[in-house]
Structure formats: C-alpha cells, structure tokens
XYZ file of C-alpha atoms in Angstrom:
529
model
C 111.630 168.687 -26.332
C 111.575 166.926 -22.941
C 110.607 170.379 -21.360
C 107.913 170.432 -23.798
C 106.390 166.937 -22.744
C 107.053 167.672 -19.112
C 104.986 171.126 -19.557
C 102.270 169.102 -21.659
C 101.864 166.366 -18.698
C 101.557 168.894 -15.917
C 98.884 170.773 -18.293
C 97.233 167.564 -18.874
C 97.114 166.803 -15.132
C 95.503 169.806 -14.169
C 92.955 170.053 -17.332
C 92.242 166.445 -16.311
C 91.708 166.584 -12.913
C 90.021 169.815 -12.720
C 88.399 171.239 -15.673
C 87.343 168.166 -17.665
C 85.929 166.349 -14.559
C 84.470 169.359 -13.124
C 82.502 170.020 -16.019
C 81.498 166.497 -16.333
C 80.326 166.238 -12.745
C 78.469 169.611 -13.238
C 76.533 168.362 -16.169
C 75.864 165.215 -14.341
C 74.324 167.170 -11.550
C 72.404 169.609 -13.623
C 70.890 167.023 -16.203
C 71.922 163.611 -15.572
C 70.129 162.733 -12.660
C 66.603 162.658 -14.388
C 66.375 160.002 -16.976
C 63.049 161.570 -18.074
C 64.791 164.994 -18.656
C 65.140 166.031 -22.294
C 68.228 164.936 -24.256
C 69.314 162.462 -21.406
C 71.049 160.075 -23.622
C 73.025 162.749 -25.292
C 73.965 164.403 -21.888
C 75.075 161.145 -20.628
C 77.211 160.617 -23.790
C 78.669 163.900 -23.174
C 79.249 163.111 -19.575
C 80.984 159.880 -20.574
C 83.120 161.632 -23.293
C 84.452 164.053 -20.881
C 85.033 161.765 -17.811
C 86.933 159.272 -20.538
C 89.035 162.311 -21.490
C 89.877 163.425 -17.994
C 91.026 159.748 -17.148
C 93.080 159.502 -20.419
C 94.931 162.944 -19.518
C 95.556 161.892 -16.234
C 96.785 158.235 -17.221
C 98.933 160.220 -19.660
C 100.626 162.425 -17.074
C 101.165 159.596 -14.665
C 102.574 157.195 -17.172
C 105.041 159.880 -18.295
C 106.160 160.823 -14.737
C 106.496 157.126 -13.920
C 107.885 156.361 -17.325
C 105.761 153.421 -17.990
C 105.973 151.564 -21.474
C 102.565 152.979 -22.544
C 103.614 156.741 -21.741
C 104.651 157.135 -25.525
C 101.380 155.949 -26.945
C 99.155 157.639 -24.285
C 100.797 161.036 -24.867
C 100.233 160.620 -28.672
C 96.326 159.571 -27.912
C 96.021 162.771 -25.740
C 97.488 164.748 -28.409
C 95.355 163.523 -31.019
C 92.003 164.237 -28.777
C 93.014 167.541 -28.328
C 93.544 167.973 -32.065
C 90.419 166.079 -33.173
C 87.630 166.978 -30.646
C 87.728 170.629 -31.219
C 88.052 170.142 -35.352
C 84.897 167.883 -34.771
C 83.106 170.808 -32.717
C 84.208 173.111 -35.497
C 82.768 171.002 -38.244
C 79.537 170.580 -36.144
C 79.231 174.415 -35.560
C 79.566 175.069 -39.157
C 77.416 172.276 -40.548
C 74.518 172.314 -38.000
C 74.750 175.359 -35.940
C 75.408 178.175 -38.807
C 78.754 178.915 -37.304
C 81.882 180.078 -39.384
C 84.874 177.586 -39.760
C 87.115 180.553 -39.058
C 85.150 181.567 -35.828
C 85.254 178.056 -34.694
C 88.960 177.690 -35.464
C 89.948 180.730 -33.696
C 88.135 179.588 -30.536
C 89.613 176.157 -30.440
C 93.470 177.370 -31.193
C 94.595 176.207 -27.821
C 93.319 172.952 -27.710
C 94.297 172.230 -31.510
C 97.912 173.780 -30.449
C 98.245 171.519 -27.581
C 97.006 168.376 -29.875
C 99.752 169.377 -32.452
C 102.441 170.028 -29.693
C 101.609 166.524 -28.012
C 101.568 164.618 -31.172
C 104.751 166.153 -32.090
C 106.676 165.657 -28.753
C 105.685 162.289 -28.082
C 105.612 160.773 -31.690
C 109.749 161.745 -31.525
C 110.332 160.365 -28.184
C 112.004 156.886 -28.014
C 111.809 156.160 -24.130
C 114.515 153.316 -24.119
C 115.596 152.125 -20.652
C 118.729 154.304 -20.554
C 116.707 157.729 -21.671
C 113.967 156.949 -19.370
C 116.671 156.917 -16.508
C 118.428 159.789 -18.033
C 115.094 161.923 -17.665
C 114.031 160.882 -14.204
C 117.532 161.700 -13.053
C 116.839 165.193 -14.381
C 114.365 165.803 -11.547
C 115.730 163.520 -8.974
C 117.974 164.747 -5.961
C 121.559 163.698 -5.596
C 123.234 163.005 -2.231
C 124.162 166.235 -0.323
C 122.806 168.595 -3.177
C 120.010 170.080 -0.701
C 117.030 169.164 -2.707
C 114.528 166.342 -2.286
C 113.283 164.104 -4.648
C 109.414 164.051 -3.745
C 109.744 167.874 -3.569
C 111.262 168.158 -7.118
C 108.746 165.918 -8.499
C 105.758 167.663 -6.530
C 106.445 171.058 -7.840
C 106.222 169.691 -11.494
C 102.438 169.584 -10.967
C 102.106 171.876 -8.022
C 103.153 174.772 -10.022
C 100.477 174.303 -12.426
C 97.782 174.241 -9.315
C 99.600 177.169 -8.122
C 99.394 179.507 -11.142
C 95.717 178.166 -11.809
C 94.765 179.367 -8.304
C 96.480 182.774 -8.889
C 94.457 183.074 -12.016
C 91.180 182.397 -10.108
C 92.070 184.497 -6.962
C 93.023 187.325 -9.020
C 89.769 187.349 -11.099
C 88.084 186.931 -7.994
C 89.455 189.862 -6.324
C 88.956 191.861 -9.217
C 85.236 191.062 -9.460
C 84.644 192.140 -5.866
C 86.104 195.564 -6.547
C 84.159 196.330 -9.421
C 87.072 195.976 -11.991
C 86.195 195.146 -15.729
C 86.358 191.912 -16.523
C 88.792 190.108 -18.656
C 88.057 187.342 -21.387
C 90.196 184.438 -21.738
C 92.503 184.940 -24.797
C 93.328 188.495 -23.574
C 93.994 187.350 -20.174
C 96.211 184.504 -21.222
C 98.212 186.699 -23.782
C 98.829 189.157 -20.821
C 99.824 186.299 -18.427
C 102.536 185.196 -20.924
C 103.689 188.737 -21.341
C 104.043 189.415 -17.647
C 105.581 186.181 -16.960
C 108.099 186.727 -19.358
C 108.793 190.291 -18.163
C 109.117 188.884 -14.539
C 111.605 186.217 -15.658
C 113.690 188.768 -17.337
C 113.497 190.856 -14.452
C 114.819 188.169 -12.409
C 117.729 187.312 -15.000
C 118.514 190.929 -15.126
C 119.103 190.852 -11.406
C 121.716 188.360 -11.467
C 123.207 189.627 -14.444
C 123.555 193.407 -13.068
C 124.823 192.184 -9.734
C 127.311 189.867 -11.406
C 128.608 192.927 -13.806
C 128.840 195.139 -10.475
C 130.925 192.500 -8.901
C 133.340 192.259 -11.890
C 132.261 189.125 -13.319
C 131.235 188.388 -17.050
C 127.985 187.242 -18.720
C 128.233 184.280 -20.756
C 124.406 183.599 -21.640
C 121.224 185.203 -20.773
C 118.114 183.552 -21.552
C 114.568 184.754 -20.486
C 111.355 182.686 -21.826
C 111.764 182.315 -25.550
C 114.729 184.858 -25.881
C 118.260 183.522 -25.768
C 121.671 185.333 -26.085
C 124.620 183.507 -25.721
C 128.375 184.410 -26.184
C 129.735 182.288 -28.555
C 132.879 182.290 -30.684
C 133.929 185.787 -29.648
C 130.276 187.398 -29.951
C 126.981 187.623 -28.728
C 124.168 185.372 -30.678
C 120.399 185.889 -30.558
C 118.124 183.122 -30.975
C 114.389 182.912 -30.437
C 112.798 179.578 -29.073
C 108.919 179.527 -29.450
C 108.699 176.712 -26.765
C 109.877 179.249 -24.496
C 106.309 180.765 -24.680
C 104.926 177.797 -23.133
C 107.491 176.755 -20.612
C 108.544 180.202 -19.759
C 111.734 179.846 -17.561
C 115.234 181.694 -17.505
C 119.010 181.410 -17.092
C 122.054 183.646 -16.601
C 125.617 181.973 -17.043
C 127.535 184.577 -14.559
C 131.550 183.736 -14.566
C 134.175 185.025 -12.689
C 137.444 186.488 -14.006
C 139.632 185.107 -11.258
C 139.745 181.906 -9.581
C 138.803 181.259 -5.914
C 136.508 184.359 -5.521
C 134.981 185.190 -2.171
C 131.743 183.187 -1.420
C 129.796 186.389 -0.812
C 130.098 187.555 -4.289
C 128.426 184.474 -5.700
C 125.550 184.677 -2.903
C 124.858 188.557 -3.706
C 124.420 187.403 -7.513
C 122.201 184.570 -6.774
C 119.892 186.550 -4.272
C 119.831 189.318 -6.648
C 117.385 187.351 -8.905
C 115.008 186.559 -6.056
C 115.049 190.057 -4.780
C 114.488 191.725 -8.094
C 111.323 189.956 -8.369
C 110.445 190.861 -4.487
C 111.092 194.540 -5.213
C 109.205 194.821 -8.334
C 106.283 192.623 -7.348
C 105.994 194.798 -4.126
C 105.789 198.007 -6.328
C 103.133 196.326 -8.701
C 101.138 195.236 -5.645
C 100.958 199.082 -4.785
C 99.598 199.853 -8.009
C 97.108 196.849 -8.182
C 95.508 198.028 -4.947
C 94.952 201.716 -6.295
C 93.336 200.299 -9.493
C 89.619 200.885 -8.559
C 88.693 204.252 -9.213
C 91.886 205.081 -11.350
C 91.844 206.010 -15.034
C 94.004 203.167 -16.107
C 91.818 200.534 -14.151
C 91.280 198.670 -17.462
C 94.802 197.378 -17.472
C 94.450 196.304 -13.828
C 94.708 192.745 -14.775
C 98.115 192.841 -16.212
C 99.381 194.918 -13.148
C 97.819 192.434 -10.526
C 99.283 189.241 -12.497
C 102.474 190.825 -12.800
C 102.374 191.335 -9.289
C 101.655 188.114 -8.036
C 103.619 186.373 -10.517
C 106.635 188.290 -9.694
C 106.189 187.568 -5.966
C 105.612 183.845 -6.787
C 108.847 183.653 -8.825
C 110.738 185.159 -6.088
C 109.263 182.540 -3.703
C 109.324 179.541 -5.855
C 113.144 180.175 -6.819
C 113.873 180.315 -3.284
C 112.859 176.579 -2.670
C 115.832 174.224 -3.141
C 114.705 172.482 -5.973
C 116.495 170.380 -9.030
C 114.680 170.472 -12.103
C 115.835 169.879 -15.632
C 119.258 168.901 -14.628
C 119.829 172.434 -13.003
C 119.006 174.048 -9.579
C 116.847 176.867 -8.355
C 118.432 179.625 -6.458
C 117.498 178.258 -3.165
C 119.349 174.890 -4.013
C 122.540 177.161 -5.208
C 122.437 179.246 -2.059
C 122.564 175.731 0.235
C 125.285 174.577 -1.973
C 127.468 177.595 -1.486
C 126.847 177.911 1.904
C 127.794 174.190 2.956
C 130.871 174.008 0.552
C 131.846 170.649 -0.208
C 131.932 168.842 -3.502
C 128.477 170.597 -4.907
C 130.206 173.851 -4.629
C 133.678 172.847 -5.894
C 131.683 171.118 -8.958
C 130.034 174.677 -9.571
C 133.360 176.576 -9.278
C 135.173 174.184 -11.794
C 132.501 174.524 -14.598
C 132.193 178.407 -13.964
C 136.075 178.650 -14.302
C 135.897 176.491 -17.619
C 133.389 179.030 -18.806
C 135.403 181.678 -17.673
C 138.376 181.225 -20.412
C 136.311 182.405 -23.042
C 135.620 185.769 -21.518
C 138.837 186.428 -19.348
C 142.560 185.674 -19.372
C 142.133 182.397 -17.517
C 143.741 179.500 -19.459
C 143.224 175.945 -18.608
C 146.492 175.712 -17.069
C 145.026 177.948 -14.150
C 142.253 175.266 -13.314
C 142.249 173.962 -9.698
C 143.210 170.493 -10.847
C 143.022 169.303 -6.989
C 139.252 170.462 -7.019
C 138.573 168.520 -10.232
C 140.336 165.384 -9.064
C 138.012 165.825 -5.789
C 135.023 166.101 -7.587
C 135.403 163.102 -9.601
C 136.285 161.249 -6.721
C 133.371 162.281 -4.911
C 131.163 160.665 -7.334
C 128.425 163.427 -7.557
C 129.164 164.249 -11.124
C 126.511 162.649 -13.745
C 128.312 160.438 -16.573
C 128.513 163.241 -18.808
C 129.926 165.727 -16.526
C 132.298 163.218 -15.200
C 133.526 162.632 -18.969
C 133.913 166.719 -19.381
C 135.699 166.936 -15.831
C 138.161 164.737 -17.338
C 138.582 166.699 -20.570
C 139.043 169.669 -18.192
C 141.822 167.810 -16.560
C 143.111 166.612 -19.950
C 143.507 170.538 -20.927
C 145.013 171.591 -17.936
C 147.934 168.970 -18.378
C 148.160 169.961 -21.926
C 148.664 173.571 -21.090
C 151.621 172.493 -18.662
C 153.238 170.258 -21.159
C 152.519 166.978 -19.155
C 151.581 164.791 -22.128
C 151.538 161.500 -19.931
C 149.025 162.813 -17.673
C 146.999 164.380 -20.345
C 146.711 160.864 -22.140
C 145.766 159.484 -18.614
C 142.789 161.697 -18.504
C 141.739 161.294 -22.023
C 141.664 157.394 -21.714
C 139.323 158.035 -18.561
C 137.210 160.423 -20.781
C 136.646 157.903 -23.074
C 135.678 155.297 -20.490
C 133.134 157.683 -19.211
C 132.063 158.431 -22.635
C 130.753 154.954 -23.219
C 128.102 155.600 -20.373
C 126.602 158.833 -21.839
C 127.340 158.606 -25.481
C 123.821 159.494 -26.680
C 123.770 162.759 -24.652
C 127.472 164.053 -25.614
C 127.150 167.014 -27.838
C 128.937 166.754 -31.309
C 131.556 169.540 -30.358
C 132.942 167.464 -27.578
C 134.104 164.570 -30.075
C 136.794 166.686 -31.341
C 138.944 166.353 -28.610
C 138.913 162.365 -28.947
C 139.638 162.589 -32.900
C 142.626 164.646 -32.221
C 144.017 162.463 -29.471
C 143.456 159.186 -31.345
C 145.045 160.609 -34.741
C 148.078 162.922 -33.511
C 148.817 161.245 -30.433
C 148.165 157.455 -30.913
C 148.353 157.534 -34.798
C 145.167 155.190 -34.859
C 143.682 156.091 -38.072
C 140.638 153.667 -37.662
C 139.895 154.886 -34.109
C 140.465 158.590 -35.312
C 137.916 157.812 -38.175
C 135.146 156.290 -35.701
C 135.366 159.393 -33.645
C 134.877 161.643 -36.518
C 132.042 159.468 -37.824
C 130.525 159.651 -34.419
C 130.746 163.488 -34.405
C 129.617 163.950 -37.702
C 126.327 161.982 -36.965
C 125.617 164.474 -34.360
C 125.520 167.259 -36.720
C 127.916 169.871 -35.506
C 126.765 173.277 -35.963
C 129.688 175.155 -34.304
C 132.444 174.865 -36.625
C 135.229 175.979 -34.313
C 138.833 175.690 -34.129
C 138.640 172.583 -32.435
C 136.652 171.222 -35.598
C 139.030 171.962 -37.794
C 142.051 170.815 -36.040
C 140.553 167.511 -35.606
C 139.889 167.389 -39.249
C 143.339 168.316 -39.962
C 144.870 165.615 -37.681
C 142.340 163.074 -38.890
C 143.401 163.762 -42.687
C 147.095 163.757 -41.511
C 147.166 160.438 -39.999
C 145.159 159.029 -42.869
C 148.201 160.466 -45.114
C 146.089 163.023 -46.862
C 148.511 166.061 -46.562
C 146.921 168.723 -48.748
C 143.457 168.136 -46.957
C 145.214 168.320 -43.453
C 146.916 171.709 -44.623
C 143.513 173.179 -45.684
C 141.854 172.266 -42.591
C 144.681 173.800 -40.508
C 144.329 177.061 -42.400
C 140.653 176.843 -41.576
C 141.626 176.709 -37.969
C 144.183 179.352 -38.214
C 141.667 181.730 -39.888
C 139.196 181.100 -37.256
C 141.675 181.896 -34.455
C 142.711 184.929 -36.198
C 139.033 186.406 -35.787
C 138.745 185.420 -32.157
C 139.528 187.962 -29.188
C 142.777 187.571 -26.796
C 141.213 185.470 -24.254
C 142.504 182.337 -22.415
C 140.715 179.528 -24.349
C 141.988 181.070 -27.869
C 145.276 181.795 -26.489
C 145.583 177.954 -25.530
C 143.912 177.095 -28.960
C 146.556 178.910 -30.609
C 149.822 177.347 -29.086
C 148.103 173.860 -29.576
C 147.407 175.034 -33.361
C 151.298 175.888 -33.671
C 152.095 172.391 -32.074
C 149.829 170.803 -34.320
C 151.874 172.119 -37.038
C 154.803 170.991 -35.857
C 153.223 167.537 -35.768
C 151.721 167.185 -39.059
C 154.277 169.063 -40.913
C 155.465 165.817 -42.646
C 154.029 163.538 -45.365
C 153.135 160.393 -43.134
C 152.626 160.139 -39.124
C 156.048 159.747 -37.458
C 156.441 158.721 -33.732
C 155.183 161.918 -31.711
C 154.369 159.805 -28.615
C 156.800 161.836 -26.328
C 155.522 165.180 -27.911
C 152.874 167.297 -26.338
C 149.327 166.203 -27.612
C 147.284 168.940 -29.051
C 144.338 170.728 -27.614
C 141.015 169.619 -25.786
C 138.635 172.667 -24.538
C-alpha cells in the first residue's frame, strides 16, 4: 500500500506540475487574454479549475513526501477529484453533447482508476508519528550504505520525468521518420507490457547467473508476477498493483557460507547487463523500422529499447528505495565490505537454510554480533538478528546463550512491534511457555500473533500452539498441535531449516510429555527459525 501511495504522489506531481498547469496556461494564452472573446467567463472558470487542480495535486505530493499532517486529507481530496471530475464530464457529455455513457467511461478510465486507487490508499493510511518515521526511513540513506538521501528522494519524482521524457522523445522521433502514430491507450498498454518484459529480463539475468554459479533461487518477482519458494514448494501469486508500480526482485542465496565476493558481484551485475544487451538489440531493430513490413509495431520495439537501457542505467545508480537497495548500491557494499556486506551475508545465509543443507548452527555468529554492534540494522532487523543468534545457540545446545538472545529480541520487539509479521511471534510463544513456564506471557504473545492474522501455518506455528496449551495444562490440545507440527514436517524436504525443526520438535515432545509443566530451565529450549 505504501508503494501505491508513493507511485500516486509521483504521478500527481508530474500531472500537476506539467499537464494540468500547461493546459491552464495554454487556454489562458489562447482565449483568456481578451475579455471580449466569446465564452470568456467560462474559459476563465476552466482555467481556474485546472490551476486549482494542479496546485492541489502538487500540494498532495509534497505533503506526503514531507509527512505533513494534512497529507492523508489531501490524498483523499485528490483521489476524489480524479474520480469526480471525469464522472461529471461523462454526465455532461451524455446529457448535453449527445455522447454515450459507455464511451465517456471508457475514455475516462485512467483518471477514474486513479481516483479510486487514491481514495483507497489514503483512506487506509494512519500516519502516526511512528509510521511516518518508518516510511521516511525506507527512502533515507544510512551511514556507510553508499547512498544519498537527496538522491533517493529526487529519484522518486525524477523517474516520472524521465519516463515522460522518453515517451515524448520516442513519439517525436517516430513522427520525423514518418512512422505510424499510436493513440494513447494502445501506447500505454504497450509501455506497461514492455516494462514488465524488461524487468523480467533483468531479474532473469540475476537468476540465471546465480544458478550458473551454484546458488539457489528463493523468490522471483517481476511486475505483478510473484514466485516464492515457501514451505518446500514454489507458490505463484498475482499482485495487480505491480501493473502500476512495475518493479522486481530476485532472492539468490548460496549453498555454502563465505562464498567469494566475485560470485555475488557477477550475480548483481548480470541484471543490468541483461537489459543492456537486449536494449542494444532492440535499438538496432528500432532504427530499421522505417520502411520495414513490421513498422506498425515500431512503438513497442522503440519503447522496449529505451526502457531496457534506462532500467540498466537507473539500477546502477546507488539508491535506497522501499527499504531495499539498487544494484549499484549493492555493488558498492560488496566492494567496500564491512558491516553492510556482513548484514547482507547474514540474511542470505538464513534464507539458504530452506534450500540447502545449511543449519542455524552454521551461521557466522561473530558476523551477527558485529552487525548488531555496528548499529546499522533497523529495529526489526535487529530483532531478527537476535532471533538468528537464538537459533544458532539452540542448534548448538547452548540454552543460556539462547535465552540471552531471546531476551534481547524481546527488547528490540518493543521498538518495531507494528511492523513484525505474524510468523515471527511464534518464537516468543515457545520461549515463554516451554522455557520460562509463564502461561500469561505465552498467551499474550499468542494473542499478538493471532491479531496479525498469520497465513503460513508452519511447524513453528503448531509448536507454539502445542507449548502454549501445555503450559496452560491442556494436554490433549497440546498433543493435537504437536501432531500437526509433525505432519507438516513430514511433508517438508530434507534441508537445513527443517532438519533443525525436526530436532526441536523431538525436544518439545520430551518437554511436554507430562500432564503439567515441570522445571525444564536447564533443558535446551525449543526452536526459533
């Protein structure tokens, strides 16, 4: 939802700053200078409406980026304006200009769609001070990460100017070459299609290079299409918002720790290189379009060429957006080494446990501690790093160290509670129930998890439920949840994270095998993944 709001505000800024204001100024130059001209008052009113709409859109965009208190209200107002004005014109066209309602709606589908999206996105936004700070944080640079805050924010609006410039430039070139013109809607559809294709090729570059270098793929996202390796199998989902804010990501993870840096560099560079090569080939076809039999398709070829080259170049600019980094920033971090590189390697190693033989006991615990001590991690990353360390000590049968890390994770949780996904709460439930024997605290953590509406009912979830029921004295319910955890793990592949879970499930059975809680403070706690 935050991505949609950012996209809408960038669009509002471009439309408000250029299109509507240009229309208002054009009408004023053509009709508004002569008070004796026919319909002068109507032209003046239209000028005022366009100028006001332009100012309102700009104000909405700026207030959102600055996180002013009026940002939510202005966003809803602009959404209502985008929805209401086209509907008024549809009615007037049908009532007075003998047009059809269907024709009016089809010609106004873009502003109407923007209006609905704007009202929906901003009506659900609750810009508390903490959430505003969190959203600003997603675009702000952090010390030593190789990015610049002003560049990150400049690109939010700069990319829209860039793509509008490409649109105009390609159209001008085609007109000079005598190529057939393309109407707005077919052109827009073709731009969306070729952008998704360019992003897909970019991510394929990362993925294929990773596979060639004996890495594994955990996720592949291109525009609205999303493939994720979850619970032992690939899952596909379609996100319609990806048609508006086309972007992509590929999670490539190693099968061994401490892989050479050159492998990761190759994987990172492969994405922009794929766009550079395909874009260069498309440029050759674009230049040959005049006089060719397929010249009616020249617009799609031309847009694919320039968008591919643009995606390649833009991704090499070191930037931080939506809490992640462009390829250029990642290249800088790999080459410079230090804490930022270690942070990336720690998370890649954790993801690798679901597709390789790596287990939590294989983590580089010194790297985890160094990253935490460096202070570069966000609040939620700090919490997750402590959970990684907790798992490491569990897998090495060091309960006291594991308990210390869980307590540190609980302290970090208080700073980022609203952003913690439901699935991460299960670790706290198990700790409070099976280690500390605190039924009230275990129930509190369980209710926090249920309030987040967990969708992935994994072994962690069922072990949390089993330990909760056990500490509450509900032996039959505890056994039923344990059986569900066992059934789940029996379906999972033989990889590191599930081997770890199976060991912890066995230990949980040993702990909860009696009718009531006993003193297990010296036993090995149960798992956190």
